[in-house]
mmCIF file of C-alpha atoms and ligand atoms in Angstrom:
data_model
loop_
_atom_site.group_PDB
_atom_site.id
_atom_site.type_symbol
_atom_site.label_atom_id
_atom_site.label_comp_id
_atom_site.label_asym_id
_atom_site.label_seq_id
_atom_site.Cartn_x
_atom_site.Cartn_y
_atom_site.Cartn_z
ATOM 1 C CA MET A 259 -11.735 -2.403 22.598
ATOM 2 C CA LYS A 260 -10.407 1.081 23.305
ATOM 3 C CA THR A 261 -7.865 2.161 20.702
ATOM 4 C CA LYS A 262 -4.989 4.249 21.990
ATOM 5 C CA ARG A 263 -3.073 6.802 19.939
ATOM 6 C CA LEU A 264 0.640 7.026 20.723
ATOM 7 C CA VAL A 265 2.529 9.918 19.178
ATOM 8 C CA ALA A 266 5.887 8.713 17.973
ATOM 9 C CA ASP A 267 8.031 11.759 18.751
ATOM 10 C CA GLY A 268 8.503 13.722 21.933
ATOM 11 C CA THR A 269 9.748 12.835 25.381
ATOM 12 C CA GLU A 270 7.452 9.850 25.909
ATOM 13 C CA ALA A 271 8.586 8.072 22.744
ATOM 14 C CA ALA A 272 10.634 5.367 24.460
ATOM 15 C CA THR A 273 7.740 4.427 26.753
ATOM 16 C CA HIS A 274 5.482 4.293 23.720
ATOM 17 C CA TYR A 275 7.645 1.724 21.967
ATOM 18 C CA GLU A 276 7.623 -0.382 25.099
ATOM 19 C CA GLU A 277 3.857 -0.198 25.244
ATOM 20 C CA ALA A 278 3.546 -1.164 21.582
ATOM 21 C CA VAL A 279 5.973 -4.069 22.023
ATOM 22 C CA GLN A 280 4.004 -5.297 25.039
ATOM 23 C CA ALA A 281 0.753 -5.151 23.074
ATOM 24 C CA LEU A 282 2.246 -7.125 20.183
ATOM 25 C CA ARG A 283 3.791 -9.695 22.504
ATOM 26 C CA SER A 284 0.445 -10.261 24.157
ATOM 27 C CA GLY A 285 -1.192 -10.978 20.805
ATOM 28 C CA GLU A 286 -2.754 -7.578 20.120
ATOM 29 C CA LEU A 287 -2.722 -5.441 16.984
ATOM 30 C CA VAL A 288 -0.585 -2.324 16.599
ATOM 31 C CA ALA A 289 -0.873 0.008 13.607
ATOM 32 C CA PHE A 290 2.315 1.864 12.713
ATOM 33 C CA PRO A 291 3.651 4.134 9.960
ATOM 34 C CA THR A 292 6.007 2.908 7.259
ATOM 35 C CA GLU A 293 7.479 4.994 4.434
ATOM 36 C CA THR A 294 4.737 3.712 2.082
ATOM 37 C CA VAL A 295 1.452 3.476 4.039
ATOM 38 C CA TYR A 296 0.426 2.611 7.606
ATOM 39 C CA GLY A 297 0.613 -1.088 8.461
ATOM 40 C CA LEU A 298 -1.620 -3.157 10.734
ATOM 41 C CA GLY A 299 0.858 -5.268 12.674
ATOM 42 C CA ALA A 300 0.758 -8.524 14.612
ATOM 43 C CA LEU A 301 3.529 -10.844 15.697
ATOM 44 C CA ALA A 302 4.087 -13.006 12.599
ATOM 45 C CA THR A 303 4.674 -16.107 14.711
ATOM 46 C CA ASP A 304 1.381 -15.808 16.625
ATOM 47 C CA GLU A 305 -1.387 -17.544 14.640
ATOM 48 C CA GLU A 306 -4.231 -16.145 16.700
ATOM 49 C CA ALA A 307 -2.916 -12.590 16.468
ATOM 50 C CA VAL A 308 -2.428 -12.952 12.711
ATOM 51 C CA GLN A 309 -5.977 -14.211 12.326
ATOM 52 C CA SER A 310 -7.242 -11.149 14.136
ATOM 53 C CA ILE A 311 -5.676 -9.001 11.392
ATOM 54 C CA PHE A 312 -7.923 -10.729 8.850
ATOM 55 C CA THR A 313 -10.955 -10.194 11.091
ATOM 56 C CA ALA A 314 -10.198 -6.522 11.775
ATOM 57 C CA LYS A 315 -9.709 -5.732 8.084
ATOM 58 C CA GLY A 316 -12.432 -7.980 6.747
ATOM 59 C CA ARG A 317 -9.713 -9.499 4.573
ATOM 60 C CA PRO A 318 -10.225 -12.693 2.539
ATOM 61 C CA SER A 319 -8.189 -15.491 4.105
ATOM 62 C CA ASP A 320 -6.500 -16.431 0.796
ATOM 63 C CA ASN A 321 -4.637 -13.129 0.732
ATOM 64 C CA PRO A 322 -1.189 -13.471 2.350
ATOM 65 C CA LEU A 323 0.525 -10.824 4.490
ATOM 66 C CA ILE A 324 3.910 -9.188 4.074
ATOM 67 C CA VAL A 325 6.357 -9.927 6.883
ATOM 68 C CA HIS A 326 8.339 -6.907 8.086
ATOM 69 C CA ILE A 327 11.823 -7.264 9.523
ATOM 70 C CA GLY A 328 14.234 -4.789 11.072
ATOM 71 C CA ASP A 329 17.480 -6.414 9.994
ATOM 72 C CA GLN A 330 18.611 -7.882 6.656
ATOM 73 C CA GLU A 331 20.060 -10.940 8.371
ATOM 74 C CA GLN A 332 16.592 -12.023 9.525
ATOM 75 C CA VAL A 333 15.773 -12.963 5.924
ATOM 76 C CA ARG A 334 17.622 -16.228 6.438
ATOM 77 C CA GLU A 335 15.286 -17.169 9.285
ATOM 78 C CA PHE A 336 12.277 -17.146 6.956
ATOM 79 C CA ALA A 337 13.571 -17.683 3.393
ATOM 80 C CA ARG A 338 14.705 -21.137 2.316
ATOM 81 C CA SER A 339 17.575 -19.717 0.276
ATOM 82 C CA VAL A 340 18.973 -16.282 -0.430
ATOM 83 C CA ASP A 341 20.922 -15.950 -3.681
ATOM 84 C CA ASP A 342 23.174 -13.197 -5.061
ATOM 85 C CA VAL A 343 20.334 -11.426 -6.821
ATOM 86 C CA ALA A 344 18.432 -11.185 -3.544
ATOM 87 C CA GLU A 345 21.541 -9.912 -1.768
ATOM 88 C CA GLN A 346 22.087 -7.229 -4.410
ATOM 89 C CA LEU A 347 18.475 -6.112 -4.143
ATOM 90 C CA MET A 348 18.523 -5.951 -0.368
ATOM 91 C CA ASP A 349 21.810 -4.036 -0.389
ATOM 92 C CA ALA A 350 20.459 -1.554 -2.916
ATOM 93 C CA PHE A 351 16.883 -1.035 -1.726
ATOM 94 C CA TRP A 352 16.548 -2.020 1.940
ATOM 95 C CA PRO A 353 15.389 -0.470 4.048
ATOM 96 C CA GLY A 354 12.864 0.724 1.465
ATOM 97 C CA PRO A 355 9.642 0.133 -0.472
ATOM 98 C CA LEU A 356 10.519 -3.262 -1.961
ATOM 99 C CA THR A 357 8.937 -6.563 -0.892
ATOM 100 C CA LEU A 358 10.797 -9.692 -2.008
ATOM 101 C CA ILE A 359 9.042 -13.032 -2.459
ATOM 102 C CA PHE A 360 11.087 -16.078 -1.428
ATOM 103 C CA TYR A 361 10.320 -19.764 -0.904
ATOM 104 C CA LYS A 362 9.599 -19.928 2.794
ATOM 105 C CA LYS A 363 11.086 -22.090 5.499
ATOM 106 C CA GLU A 364 8.459 -24.424 6.899
ATOM 107 C CA ASN A 365 6.999 -24.066 10.396
ATOM 108 C CA VAL A 366 8.595 -20.761 11.305
ATOM 109 C CA LEU A 367 5.779 -18.302 10.653
ATOM 110 C CA ALA A 368 2.136 -18.565 11.689
ATOM 111 C CA PRO A 369 0.314 -20.482 8.893
ATOM 112 C CA SER A 370 -2.211 -17.728 8.093
ATOM 113 C CA VAL A 371 0.564 -15.251 7.249
ATOM 114 C CA THR A 372 1.269 -17.004 3.963
ATOM 115 C CA ALA A 373 -2.319 -18.123 3.293
ATOM 116 C CA GLY A 374 -1.340 -21.605 2.180
ATOM 117 C CA LEU A 375 1.427 -20.526 -0.225
ATOM 118 C CA GLU A 376 4.919 -21.987 -0.347
ATOM 119 C CA THR A 377 6.346 -18.496 -0.506
ATOM 120 C CA VAL A 378 6.671 -15.514 1.799
ATOM 121 C CA GLY A 379 6.954 -11.779 1.143
ATOM 122 C CA LEU A 380 9.617 -10.015 3.216
ATOM 123 C CA ARG A 381 10.384 -6.349 3.538
ATOM 124 C CA MET A 382 12.462 -3.990 5.663
ATOM 125 C CA PRO A 383 10.584 -0.671 5.819
ATOM 126 C CA ASP A 384 12.420 2.649 5.715
ATOM 127 C CA HIS A 385 10.692 4.562 8.465
ATOM 128 C CA PRO A 386 12.225 5.444 11.830
ATOM 129 C CA VAL A 387 9.105 4.380 13.754
ATOM 130 C CA ALA A 388 8.720 1.050 11.965
ATOM 131 C CA LEU A 389 12.431 0.297 12.301
ATOM 132 C CA GLN A 390 12.537 1.247 15.958
ATOM 133 C CA LEU A 391 9.522 -0.943 16.676
ATOM 134 C CA LEU A 392 10.988 -3.904 14.759
ATOM 135 C CA ARG A 393 14.340 -3.525 16.442
ATOM 136 C CA ALA A 394 12.784 -3.181 19.890
ATOM 137 C CA ILE A 395 10.725 -6.343 19.491
ATOM 138 C CA ARG A 396 13.315 -8.356 17.534
ATOM 139 C CA GLU A 397 10.562 -10.473 15.978
ATOM 140 C CA PRO A 398 8.960 -10.438 12.518
ATOM 141 C CA ILE A 399 5.778 -8.377 12.217
ATOM 142 C CA ALA A 400 3.090 -9.358 9.714
ATOM 143 C CA ALA A 401 1.423 -6.206 8.448
ATOM 144 C CA PRO A 402 -0.977 -5.483 5.628
ATOM 145 C CA SER A 403 -2.038 -1.906 4.973
ATOM 146 C CA ALA A 404 -4.086 -0.659 7.941
ATOM 147 C CA ASN A 405 -7.373 -0.041 6.113
ATOM 148 C CA LYS A 406 -10.623 -1.972 5.875
ATOM 149 C CA SER A 407 -10.332 -4.360 2.945
ATOM 150 C CA GLY A 408 -11.191 -2.600 -0.312
ATOM 151 C CA LYS A 409 -10.641 0.943 0.982
ATOM 152 C CA PRO A 410 -7.741 3.229 0.059
ATOM 153 C CA SER A 411 -4.630 2.523 2.131
ATOM 154 C CA PRO A 412 -3.988 4.887 5.056
ATOM 155 C CA THR A 413 -1.285 7.514 4.729
ATOM 156 C CA GLU A 414 -2.131 9.271 8.027
ATOM 157 C CA ALA A 415 -2.949 7.964 11.510
ATOM 158 C CA ASP A 416 -6.420 9.538 11.232
ATOM 159 C CA HIS A 417 -7.174 7.303 8.235
ATOM 160 C CA VAL A 418 -6.420 4.279 10.429
ATOM 161 C CA PHE A 419 -8.782 5.609 13.108
ATOM 162 C CA THR A 420 -11.515 6.080 10.516
ATOM 163 C CA ASP A 421 -11.282 2.418 9.474
ATOM 164 C CA LEU A 422 -10.136 0.547 12.574
ATOM 165 C CA ASP A 423 -11.025 2.490 15.721
ATOM 166 C CA GLY A 424 -12.037 -0.096 18.325
ATOM 167 C CA ASP A 425 -10.444 -2.976 16.358
ATOM 168 C CA VAL A 426 -6.797 -2.389 17.298
ATOM 169 C CA ARG A 427 -5.074 -1.773 20.621
ATOM 170 C CA VAL A 428 -2.601 0.911 19.544
ATOM 171 C CA ILE A 429 -2.125 3.276 16.615
ATOM 172 C CA ILE A 430 1.317 4.872 16.531
ATOM 173 C CA ASP A 431 0.970 8.303 14.966
ATOM 174 C CA GLY A 432 4.055 9.199 12.943
ATOM 175 C CA GLY A 433 2.492 11.839 10.684
ATOM 176 C CA SER A 434 1.980 11.469 6.930
ATOM 177 C CA THR A 435 3.813 8.725 5.078
ATOM 178 C CA ALA A 436 6.314 9.885 2.453
ATOM 179 C CA VAL A 437 5.900 7.531 -0.521
ATOM 180 C CA GLY A 438 2.125 7.197 -0.293
ATOM 181 C CA VAL A 439 1.662 4.008 -2.367
ATOM 182 C CA GLU A 440 2.602 0.504 -1.233
ATOM 183 C CA SER A 441 5.866 -1.308 -1.794
ATOM 184 C CA THR A 442 6.820 -2.888 -5.099
ATOM 185 C CA ILE A 443 6.401 -6.664 -4.868
ATOM 186 C CA LEU A 444 9.109 -8.602 -6.694
ATOM 187 C CA ASP A 445 8.847 -12.384 -7.009
ATOM 188 C CA LEU A 446 12.266 -14.018 -6.796
ATOM 189 C CA THR A 447 10.944 -17.566 -7.236
ATOM 190 C CA THR A 448 10.483 -17.171 -11.021
ATOM 191 C CA ASP A 449 13.271 -17.681 -13.616
ATOM 192 C CA VAL A 450 13.314 -13.967 -14.285
ATOM 193 C CA PRO A 451 12.372 -11.824 -11.252
ATOM 194 C CA THR A 452 8.786 -10.672 -11.743
ATOM 195 C CA ILE A 453 6.973 -7.572 -10.514
ATOM 196 C CA LEU A 454 3.619 -8.624 -9.047
ATOM 197 C CA ARG A 455 2.666 -5.127 -7.892
ATOM 198 C CA PRO A 456 4.294 -1.871 -9.043
ATOM 199 C CA GLY A 457 5.140 0.431 -6.149
ATOM 200 C CA GLY A 458 7.669 2.704 -4.526
ATOM 201 C CA VAL A 459 10.682 1.170 -6.332
ATOM 202 C CA THR A 460 10.417 1.349 -10.127
ATOM 203 C CA LYS A 461 11.196 -1.322 -12.739
ATOM 204 C CA GLU A 462 14.036 0.849 -14.096
ATOM 205 C CA GLN A 463 15.594 1.132 -10.643
ATOM 206 C CA LEU A 464 15.453 -2.647 -10.211
ATOM 207 C CA GLU A 465 16.901 -3.307 -13.669
ATOM 208 C CA ARG A 466 19.820 -0.997 -13.012
ATOM 209 C CA VAL A 467 20.857 -3.338 -10.194
ATOM 210 C CA ILE A 468 19.953 -6.847 -11.400
ATOM 211 C CA GLY A 469 19.259 -6.565 -15.142
ATOM 212 C CA PRO A 470 16.015 -7.656 -16.838
ATOM 213 C CA VAL A 471 12.890 -7.864 -14.728
ATOM 214 C CA GLU A 472 9.485 -8.997 -15.948
ATOM 215 C CA GLU A 473 6.069 -7.696 -15.095
ATOM 216 C CA ASP A 474 3.235 -10.047 -14.171
ATOM 217 C CA VAL A 475 0.709 -10.068 -17.037
ATOM 218 C CA ALA A 476 -2.012 -9.204 -14.560
ATOM 219 C CA VAL A 477 -0.451 -5.859 -13.578
ATOM 220 C CA GLY A 478 -2.839 -3.226 -14.876
ATOM 221 C CA LYS A 479 -5.257 -5.796 -16.308
ATOM 222 C CA GLU A 480 -8.131 -7.792 -14.925
ATOM 223 C CA GLU A 481 -6.505 -11.234 -15.235
ATOM 224 C CA ALA A 482 -5.887 -13.561 -12.310
ATOM 225 C CA PRO A 483 -2.844 -12.114 -10.572
ATOM 226 C CA ARG A 484 -0.091 -13.989 -8.789
ATOM 227 C CA ALA A 485 -0.146 -11.627 -5.807
ATOM 228 C CA PRO A 486 -3.438 -12.966 -4.485
ATOM 229 C CA GLY A 487 -4.476 -9.584 -3.108
ATOM 230 C CA MET A 488 -4.305 -7.913 -6.503
ATOM 231 C CA LYS A 489 -7.464 -9.661 -7.698
ATOM 232 C CA TYR A 490 -9.764 -7.902 -5.268
ATOM 233 C CA MET A 491 -11.429 -4.543 -5.720
ATOM 234 C CA HIS A 492 -9.118 -2.118 -4.019
ATOM 235 C CA TYR A 493 -8.545 1.450 -2.970
ATOM 236 C CA ALA A 494 -12.105 2.296 -3.918
ATOM 237 C CA PRO A 495 -13.969 5.333 -2.648
ATOM 238 C CA GLU A 496 -17.779 5.093 -2.146
ATOM 239 C CA ALA A 497 -18.880 6.772 -5.376
ATOM 240 C CA PRO A 498 -18.032 5.161 -8.737
ATOM 241 C CA LEU A 499 -14.633 6.306 -9.943
ATOM 242 C CA PHE A 500 -13.730 6.722 -13.603
ATOM 243 C CA VAL A 501 -10.201 7.154 -14.891
ATOM 244 C CA PHE A 502 -10.205 10.258 -17.059
ATOM 245 C CA ASN A 503 -8.007 10.317 -20.135
ATOM 246 C CA LEU A 504 -7.137 13.867 -21.175
ATOM 247 C CA ALA A 505 -6.259 12.775 -24.689
ATOM 248 C CA THR A 506 -9.773 11.617 -25.459
ATOM 249 C CA ALA A 507 -12.042 13.894 -23.430
ATOM 250 C CA HIS A 508 -12.288 17.465 -22.186
ATOM 251 C CA LEU A 509 -12.675 17.913 -18.466
ATOM 252 C CA ASN A 510 -14.981 20.936 -18.678
ATOM 253 C CA GLU A 511 -17.296 19.115 -21.095
ATOM 254 C CA ALA A 512 -17.371 16.038 -18.869
ATOM 255 C CA ILE A 513 -18.225 18.138 -15.823
ATOM 256 C CA ALA A 514 -20.989 19.920 -17.745
ATOM 257 C CA ALA A 515 -22.432 16.595 -18.948
ATOM 258 C CA ILE A 516 -22.450 15.184 -15.424
ATOM 259 C CA HIS A 517 -24.128 18.312 -14.086
ATOM 260 C CA ALA A 518 -26.682 18.160 -16.879
ATOM 261 C CA SER A 519 -27.691 14.727 -15.645
ATOM 262 C CA GLY A 520 -28.282 16.191 -12.195
ATOM 263 C CA GLN A 521 -25.201 14.637 -10.586
ATOM 264 C CA LYS A 522 -22.355 16.053 -8.531
ATOM 265 C CA VAL A 523 -18.761 15.364 -9.450
ATOM 266 C CA ALA A 524 -15.482 15.248 -7.531
ATOM 267 C CA VAL A 525 -12.280 15.428 -9.532
ATOM 268 C CA VAL A 526 -8.910 14.069 -8.432
ATOM 269 C CA GLY A 527 -6.165 15.585 -10.550
ATOM 270 C CA PRO A 528 -3.064 17.721 -10.896
ATOM 271 C CA GLU A 529 -2.829 21.328 -9.740
ATOM 272 C CA GLU A 530 -2.464 22.661 -13.261
ATOM 273 C CA LEU A 531 -5.863 21.373 -14.375
ATOM 274 C CA TYR A 532 -7.824 22.790 -11.443
ATOM 275 C CA ASP A 533 -11.364 23.428 -12.636
ATOM 276 C CA ASP A 534 -13.714 25.408 -10.425
ATOM 277 C CA GLU A 535 -16.744 24.037 -12.250
ATOM 278 C CA ALA A 536 -16.182 20.725 -10.471
ATOM 279 C CA ASP A 537 -18.167 20.425 -7.227
ATOM 280 C CA TRP A 538 -14.927 19.321 -5.575
ATOM 281 C CA TYR A 539 -11.412 19.282 -7.006
ATOM 282 C CA PHE A 540 -8.747 17.498 -4.987
ATOM 283 C CA THR A 541 -5.245 18.273 -6.235
ATOM 284 C CA ILE A 542 -2.643 15.591 -5.772
ATOM 285 C CA GLY A 543 0.445 17.446 -6.977
ATOM 286 C CA ARG A 544 2.025 18.885 -10.085
ATOM 287 C CA LEU A 545 1.352 17.320 -13.479
ATOM 288 C CA HIS A 546 4.740 15.754 -14.178
ATOM 289 C CA HIS A 547 5.668 14.954 -10.583
ATOM 290 C CA PRO A 548 4.451 11.391 -10.030
ATOM 291 C CA ASP A 549 6.120 11.239 -6.628
ATOM 292 C CA GLU A 550 3.856 14.073 -5.434
ATOM 293 C CA MET A 551 0.833 12.322 -6.898
ATOM 294 C CA ALA A 552 1.732 9.067 -5.163
ATOM 295 C CA ALA A 553 2.131 10.857 -1.839
ATOM 296 C CA ASN A 554 -1.301 12.513 -2.055
ATOM 297 C CA LEU A 555 -3.437 9.985 -3.939
ATOM 298 C CA TYR A 556 -4.987 8.019 -1.083
ATOM 299 C CA ARG A 557 -5.742 11.120 0.968
ATOM 300 C CA ALA A 558 -7.621 12.532 -2.027
ATOM 301 C CA LEU A 559 -9.578 9.299 -2.532
ATOM 302 C CA ARG A 560 -10.568 9.381 1.129
ATOM 303 C CA GLN A 561 -11.558 13.053 0.825
ATOM 304 C CA CYS A 562 -13.989 12.022 -1.914
ATOM 305 C CA ASP A 563 -15.783 9.909 0.698
ATOM 306 C CA LEU A 564 -16.381 13.035 2.783
ATOM 307 C CA THR A 565 -18.335 14.650 -0.074
ATOM 308 C CA ASP A 566 -21.682 13.674 -1.537
ATOM 309 C CA ALA A 567 -20.301 13.323 -5.049
ATOM 310 C CA ASP A 568 -22.204 10.910 -7.294
ATOM 311 C CA VAL A 569 -19.272 10.439 -9.635
ATOM 312 C CA ILE A 570 -15.496 10.715 -9.235
ATOM 313 C CA LEU A 571 -13.202 11.488 -12.141
ATOM 314 C CA ALA A 572 -9.524 10.710 -11.569
ATOM 315 C CA ILE A 573 -7.262 12.252 -14.162
ATOM 316 C CA GLU A 574 -4.661 9.926 -15.674
ATOM 317 C CA THR A 575 -1.114 10.587 -14.528
ATOM 318 C CA ASP A 576 2.060 10.093 -16.506
ATOM 319 C CA MET A 577 3.669 6.690 -16.235
ATOM 320 C CA HIS A 578 7.188 7.784 -15.332
ATOM 321 C CA GLY A 579 8.769 6.451 -12.166
ATOM 322 C CA VAL A 580 6.237 5.845 -9.438
ATOM 323 C CA GLY A 581 3.527 7.147 -11.836
ATOM 324 C CA GLN A 582 3.057 3.563 -12.967
ATOM 325 C CA ALA A 583 2.082 2.568 -9.434
ATOM 326 C CA VAL A 584 -0.292 5.537 -9.225
ATOM 327 C CA MET A 585 -2.038 4.477 -12.449
ATOM 328 C CA ASN A 586 -2.155 0.865 -11.258
ATOM 329 C CA ARG A 587 -3.985 1.968 -8.100
ATOM 330 C CA LEU A 588 -6.357 4.232 -10.025
ATOM 331 C CA THR A 589 -7.186 1.413 -12.437
ATOM 332 C CA LYS A 590 -7.978 -0.847 -9.481
ATOM 333 C CA ALA A 591 -9.979 1.868 -7.716
ATOM 334 C CA SER A 592 -12.065 2.314 -10.869
ATOM 335 C CA GLY A 593 -12.598 -1.422 -11.353
ATOM 336 C CA GLY A 594 -11.356 -0.801 -14.922
ATOM 337 C CA LYS A 595 -13.857 1.957 -15.722
ATOM 338 C CA THR A 596 -12.706 4.882 -17.832
ATOM 339 C CA TYR A 597 -14.757 7.993 -18.481
ATOM 340 C CA GLU A 598 -15.170 7.195 -22.185
ATOM 341 C CA SER A 599 -16.677 3.802 -21.399
ATOM 342 C CA LYS A 600 -19.405 5.625 -19.510
ATOM 343 C CA GLN A 601 -20.652 7.448 -22.607
HETATM 344 O O1 TXA B 958 4.025 -1.026 1.410
HETATM 345 C C1 TXA B 958 3.525 -2.091 1.734
HETATM 346 O O2 TXA B 958 3.823 -3.157 1.195
HETATM 347 C C2 TXA B 958 2.482 -2.072 2.877
HETATM 348 C C3 TXA B 958 3.208 -1.650 4.168
HETATM 349 C C4 TXA B 958 2.309 -1.705 5.382
HETATM 350 O O3 TXA B 958 4.336 -2.440 4.342
HETATM 351 N N1 TXA B 958 1.851 -3.339 3.018
HETATM 352 C C5 TXA B 958 0.928 -3.785 2.126
HETATM 353 O O4 TXA B 958 0.328 -4.980 2.492
HETATM 354 O O5 TXA B 958 0.626 -3.206 1.117
HETATM 355 P P1 TXA B 958 -1.026 -5.497 1.836
HETATM 356 O O6 TXA B 958 -1.390 -6.680 2.616
HETATM 357 O O7 TXA B 958 -1.999 -4.397 1.767
HETATM 358 O O8 TXA B 958 -0.613 -5.961 0.400
HETATM 359 C C6 TXA B 958 0.227 -7.104 0.296
HETATM 360 C C7 TXA B 958 0.145 -7.675 -1.080
HETATM 361 C C8 TXA B 958 -1.138 -8.429 -1.355
HETATM 362 O O9 TXA B 958 -1.548 -8.146 -2.687
HETATM 363 C C9 TXA B 958 -0.719 -9.879 -1.206
HETATM 364 O O10 TXA B 958 -1.509 -10.752 -1.975
HETATM 365 C C10 TXA B 958 0.717 -9.839 -1.691
HETATM 366 O O11 TXA B 958 1.211 -8.644 -1.150
HETATM 367 N N2 TXA B 958 1.540 -10.947 -1.143
HETATM 368 C C11 TXA B 958 1.888 -11.167 0.148
HETATM 369 N N3 TXA B 958 2.598 -12.316 0.266
HETATM 370 C C12 TXA B 958 2.720 -12.823 -0.974
HETATM 371 C C13 TXA B 958 3.318 -13.992 -1.524
HETATM 372 N N4 TXA B 958 3.943 -14.870 -0.766
HETATM 373 N N5 TXA B 958 3.227 -14.195 -2.869
HETATM 374 C C14 TXA B 958 2.592 -13.290 -3.659
HETATM 375 N N6 TXA B 958 1.991 -12.177 -3.198
HETATM 376 C C15 TXA B 958 2.043 -11.937 -1.885
HETATM 377 MG MG1 MG B 959 -3.549 -3.305 1.161
#
């Protein structure tokens, strides 16, 4: 299949949306930018189209997809019930990087979207391209991140081309995504709302609106998670990645030790710690600016794949705000490995 790039701004934009809508309506895949990462979209009511998402990504079939909508009212078409807490959350954070898990209505969405679960994840993305597409088509779009399964999520159209050229009909190029890590997933089917994946909206922000929120025990650990996708190896570059804790190790010593063993090292870290002894140093923002680190993390992980580094060290970030999501992704990308554990 020939993959076409459509650039979202400029005079042709309206025609582009029409073309993308046509492709989706005829059961094809369209990748598009959201405020978090690029999504790989199919009509959520078209079982065959949804199955082709799993094929294109190489995604395990037990991993459900988030359904994107362009209008808050559409929630009632897919969720069995919508209580006050849900309303408050949608009013406060939609459109935005928050996915809400509801009990689903039966026989509305294609079965593969929810991978056999009784629940469905819904989100209204805060990106002009995504919203325009959703509003033009007036149908729900199922969309996981537009990467091959296991790879870092795409934050630029070129990342989507790298992974999925020839597998999708259209990639809408809307530039770099702003948030850079995926949406927060909040389960509303538990007694106390539970975060299944930390993301663009923080726990503190949620609690300010609805009071206490819990965190799934599996977040940040290697236990069986309730968001099925969280159990798989994720976001991983080619070379082994180790999370590097500044409190327990010195970067220059680590680099020297790696060099002494005849290996090359790429470092992913903050500007302030730039070390020219590293074979590659990819800066992802300023030390205490987790939002910058979130925005640049996946690009840096993909840049590591363009080097011939044998080892990647990713420096721990602080856990404020979206920093928790950044550390969650780094932990996953490392498969739980830290630099100390390598000694
Ligand atoms: O920011 C985002 O959420 C991006 C953009 C494209 O919207 N999408 C995204 O989708 O990250 P994906 O498929 O890469 O990750 C979705 C995660 C998976 O871990 C999946 O298991 C979980 O959401 N999930 C989806 N539906 C669920 C459900 N009903 N219950 C629990 N977890 C669910
Ligand atoms: Mg993903």
